[in-house]
Coordinates of C-alpha atoms in Angstrom, one line a residue:
M1 CA -173.4 -88.0 -110.6
N2 CA -171.6 -84.6 -110.1
E3 CA -173.8 -81.8 -111.3
E4 CA -172.3 -78.4 -111.6
K5 CA -174.6 -75.5 -110.7
R6 CA -173.9 -72.2 -112.4
L7 CA -175.2 -68.8 -111.5
P8 CA -177.3 -67.2 -114.3
S9 CA -175.4 -64.6 -116.2
L10 CA -176.4 -61.0 -116.1
P11 CA -176.5 -58.9 -119.2
G12 CA -173.0 -57.7 -119.9
L13 CA -171.4 -60.0 -117.3
S14 CA -170.0 -63.4 -117.6
P15 CA -171.1 -66.1 -115.2
S16 CA -167.8 -65.9 -113.4
S17 CA -168.0 -62.1 -113.0
T18 CA -171.7 -62.5 -111.8
G19 CA -170.5 -64.9 -109.1
R20 CA -167.8 -62.5 -108.0
A21 CA -170.3 -59.6 -107.9
V22 CA -172.7 -61.7 -105.8
G23 CA -169.9 -62.8 -103.5
R24 CA -168.7 -59.2 -103.1
T25 CA -172.3 -58.1 -102.2
V26 CA -172.7 -60.8 -99.6
A27 CA -169.3 -60.0 -98.1
L28 CA -170.2 -56.3 -98.1
V29 CA -173.5 -56.9 -96.3
C30 CA -171.7 -59.1 -93.7
A31 CA -169.0 -56.4 -93.1
L32 CA -171.6 -53.7 -92.7
H33 CA -173.5 -55.9 -90.3
V34 CA -170.4 -56.0 -88.1
I35 CA -169.5 -52.3 -88.5
L36 CA -173.0 -51.1 -87.7
G37 CA -173.6 -53.6 -85.0
L38 CA -176.9 -54.7 -86.5
G39 CA -178.3 -58.1 -85.7
P40 CA -179.5 -60.5 -88.4
A41 CA -183.1 -59.7 -87.8
Q42 CA -182.5 -56.0 -88.5
L43 CA -180.7 -56.7 -91.8
F44 CA -182.5 -59.6 -93.3
A45 CA -185.8 -60.4 -91.6
Q46 CA -188.8 -58.2 -92.3
S47 CA -191.0 -57.9 -89.2
A48 CA -194.7 -57.4 -89.7
P49 CA -196.2 -55.4 -91.1
C50 CA -193.4 -54.8 -93.6
P51 CA -193.7 -56.7 -96.9
S52 CA -191.0 -59.3 -97.7
V53 CA -188.0 -58.2 -99.7
V54 CA -189.2 -60.3 -102.6
D55 CA -192.6 -58.6 -102.6
I56 CA -191.0 -55.2 -102.2
E57 CA -188.8 -55.7 -105.2
R58 CA -191.5 -57.1 -107.4
E59 CA -194.1 -54.5 -106.5
L60 CA -191.7 -51.5 -106.6
V61 CA -190.2 -52.2 -110.0
A62 CA -193.6 -52.7 -111.6
S63 CA -195.1 -49.7 -109.8
I64 CA -192.3 -47.2 -110.2
N65 CA -191.9 -48.0 -113.9
A66 CA -195.6 -47.6 -114.5
I67 CA -195.4 -44.2 -112.7
R68 CA -192.3 -43.2 -114.7
T69 CA -193.8 -44.1 -118.1
Q70 CA -196.5 -41.4 -117.8
P71 CA -195.9 -37.6 -117.8
R72 CA -196.7 -36.2 -114.3
L73 CA -197.1 -32.9 -112.5
C74 CA -195.2 -32.8 -109.2
G75 CA -196.5 -29.7 -107.5
D76 CA -196.2 -27.1 -110.2
Q77 CA -193.3 -28.7 -112.0
A78 CA -194.2 -30.8 -115.1
F79 CA -192.2 -33.9 -115.8
A80 CA -192.1 -35.8 -119.1
A81 CA -192.2 -39.6 -119.0
A82 CA -188.9 -41.1 -117.8
E83 CA -187.1 -44.3 -118.8
P84 CA -187.6 -47.4 -116.7
V85 CA -185.4 -48.3 -113.7
A86 CA -184.1 -51.7 -112.7
W87 CA -183.7 -53.2 -109.2
N88 CA -180.2 -52.9 -107.8
A89 CA -179.0 -55.0 -104.9
L90 CA -176.5 -52.5 -103.7
L91 CA -179.1 -49.7 -103.5
S92 CA -181.4 -52.1 -101.8
V93 CA -178.7 -52.8 -99.2
A94 CA -178.1 -49.1 -98.7
A95 CA -181.8 -48.5 -98.2
R96 CA -182.1 -51.5 -95.8
L97 CA -179.2 -50.3 -93.7
H98 CA -180.6 -46.8 -93.4
A99 CA -184.2 -47.9 -92.7
A100 CA -182.9 -50.3 -90.0
E101 CA -180.7 -47.6 -88.5
M102 CA -183.5 -45.1 -88.3
S103 CA -185.7 -47.7 -86.7
R104 CA -183.1 -48.8 -84.2
L105 CA -182.0 -45.3 -83.2
N106 CA -185.5 -43.8 -83.5
Y107 CA -184.8 -40.9 -85.9
F108 CA -186.1 -39.8 -89.2
S109 CA -183.7 -38.0 -91.5
H110 CA -181.7 -38.2 -94.8
R111 CA -178.6 -37.5 -92.8
S112 CA -177.5 -40.2 -90.3
P113 CA -176.5 -39.3 -86.7
E114 CA -172.9 -39.7 -87.6
G115 CA -173.3 -37.2 -90.4
L116 CA -173.5 -39.5 -93.4
S117 CA -175.5 -38.2 -96.4
P118 CA -177.4 -40.6 -98.7
G119 CA -174.6 -40.3 -101.2
D120 CA -172.1 -41.4 -98.5
R121 CA -174.2 -44.4 -97.6
I122 CA -174.8 -45.5 -101.2
E123 CA -171.1 -45.3 -102.0
R124 CA -170.2 -47.1 -98.7
V125 CA -172.0 -50.2 -100.0
G126 CA -170.1 -50.1 -103.3
Y127 CA -172.5 -48.3 -105.6
L128 CA -170.4 -45.7 -107.4
W129 CA -172.9 -43.0 -108.4
K130 CA -172.9 -40.2 -110.9
T131 CA -176.2 -39.0 -109.4
Y132 CA -178.6 -40.3 -106.8
G133 CA -181.9 -39.6 -105.1
E134 CA -183.4 -40.7 -101.8
N135 CA -186.9 -40.6 -100.5
I136 CA -187.7 -41.6 -96.9
G137 CA -191.1 -42.4 -95.4
K138 CA -192.5 -43.3 -92.0
G139 CA -195.8 -45.0 -91.1
Q140 CA -196.8 -46.5 -94.4
T141 CA -197.7 -50.2 -94.4
S142 CA -197.2 -51.0 -98.1
V143 CA -195.1 -50.2 -101.1
A144 CA -198.2 -48.7 -102.7
G145 CA -198.8 -46.5 -99.6
A146 CA -195.2 -45.3 -99.6
L147 CA -195.3 -44.5 -103.3
A148 CA -198.7 -42.7 -103.0
D149 CA -197.4 -40.5 -100.2
W150 CA -194.2 -39.6 -102.1
L151 CA -196.2 -38.8 -105.3
D152 CA -198.3 -36.4 -103.2
S153 CA -195.1 -34.5 -102.2
P154 CA -193.7 -32.3 -104.9
Q155 CA -190.0 -32.9 -103.9
H156 CA -190.4 -36.7 -103.5
C157 CA -192.4 -36.9 -106.7
A158 CA -189.7 -35.0 -108.6
A159 CA -187.1 -37.5 -107.3
I160 CA -189.1 -40.4 -108.6
M161 CA -189.7 -38.7 -112.0
Q162 CA -186.1 -37.4 -112.5
K163 CA -184.7 -38.6 -115.9
G164 CA -181.4 -40.3 -115.9
F165 CA -181.9 -42.7 -113.0
R166 CA -181.2 -46.3 -114.0
H167 CA -181.4 -48.2 -110.7
V168 CA -183.6 -48.4 -107.7
G169 CA -183.6 -50.1 -104.3
L170 CA -186.3 -49.9 -101.5
A171 CA -186.4 -51.2 -98.0
C172 CA -188.9 -51.2 -95.1
A173 CA -187.9 -51.6 -91.4
D174 CA -190.4 -52.3 -88.6
G175 CA -190.1 -49.5 -86.1
G176 CA -192.5 -50.9 -83.6
D177 CA -195.4 -48.5 -84.0
E178 CA -194.5 -47.3 -87.5
N179 CA -192.5 -48.6 -90.5
Y180 CA -189.5 -46.8 -91.9
W181 CA -189.2 -46.7 -95.7
V182 CA -186.1 -45.8 -97.8
L183 CA -186.1 -45.5 -101.6
E184 CA -182.7 -45.1 -103.3
L185 CA -182.4 -44.1 -106.9
G186 CA -179.1 -44.0 -108.8
L187 CA -177.2 -43.6 -112.0
P188 CA -173.8 -45.2 -111.9
R189 CA -170.6 -43.5 -113.0

């Protein structure tokens, strides 16, 4: 018996356009893998003590939306509650590539050694942004730990609480002694 398997449709997308979007994302990840010279372990495998990608997604979306639903003081700046965000595969890829690169090249910065900004990297993976935000962290061993440290920093907290963001992606890369974390937030054009 021939059974046809269909991809689940995403809101606003037909099953065929969902399949094309997934195919483009996979092709983009493979192309970036070659361009950046990263091995499969650096792109897809999560070395201990980083959580798995599935655990990161599940914990981040629930945690960040719980944070954003409450008014918050970030340093001396008050923020009203903000709308929830959804996981975005492209932002996750951008975060993963930057975390892996920082780990591989042993640096810690929003700007890459070749001069790329977070906006450049996000756009390079195909996320066409109207606005974006990026938080980076080093040394945390969990999503909760990374979020707690960012909430303790007025600038990082403000990025998390900024209204208008619709999407989020997060990655962790094992840096040997310390993990590297990258959080990408975005609003598409």
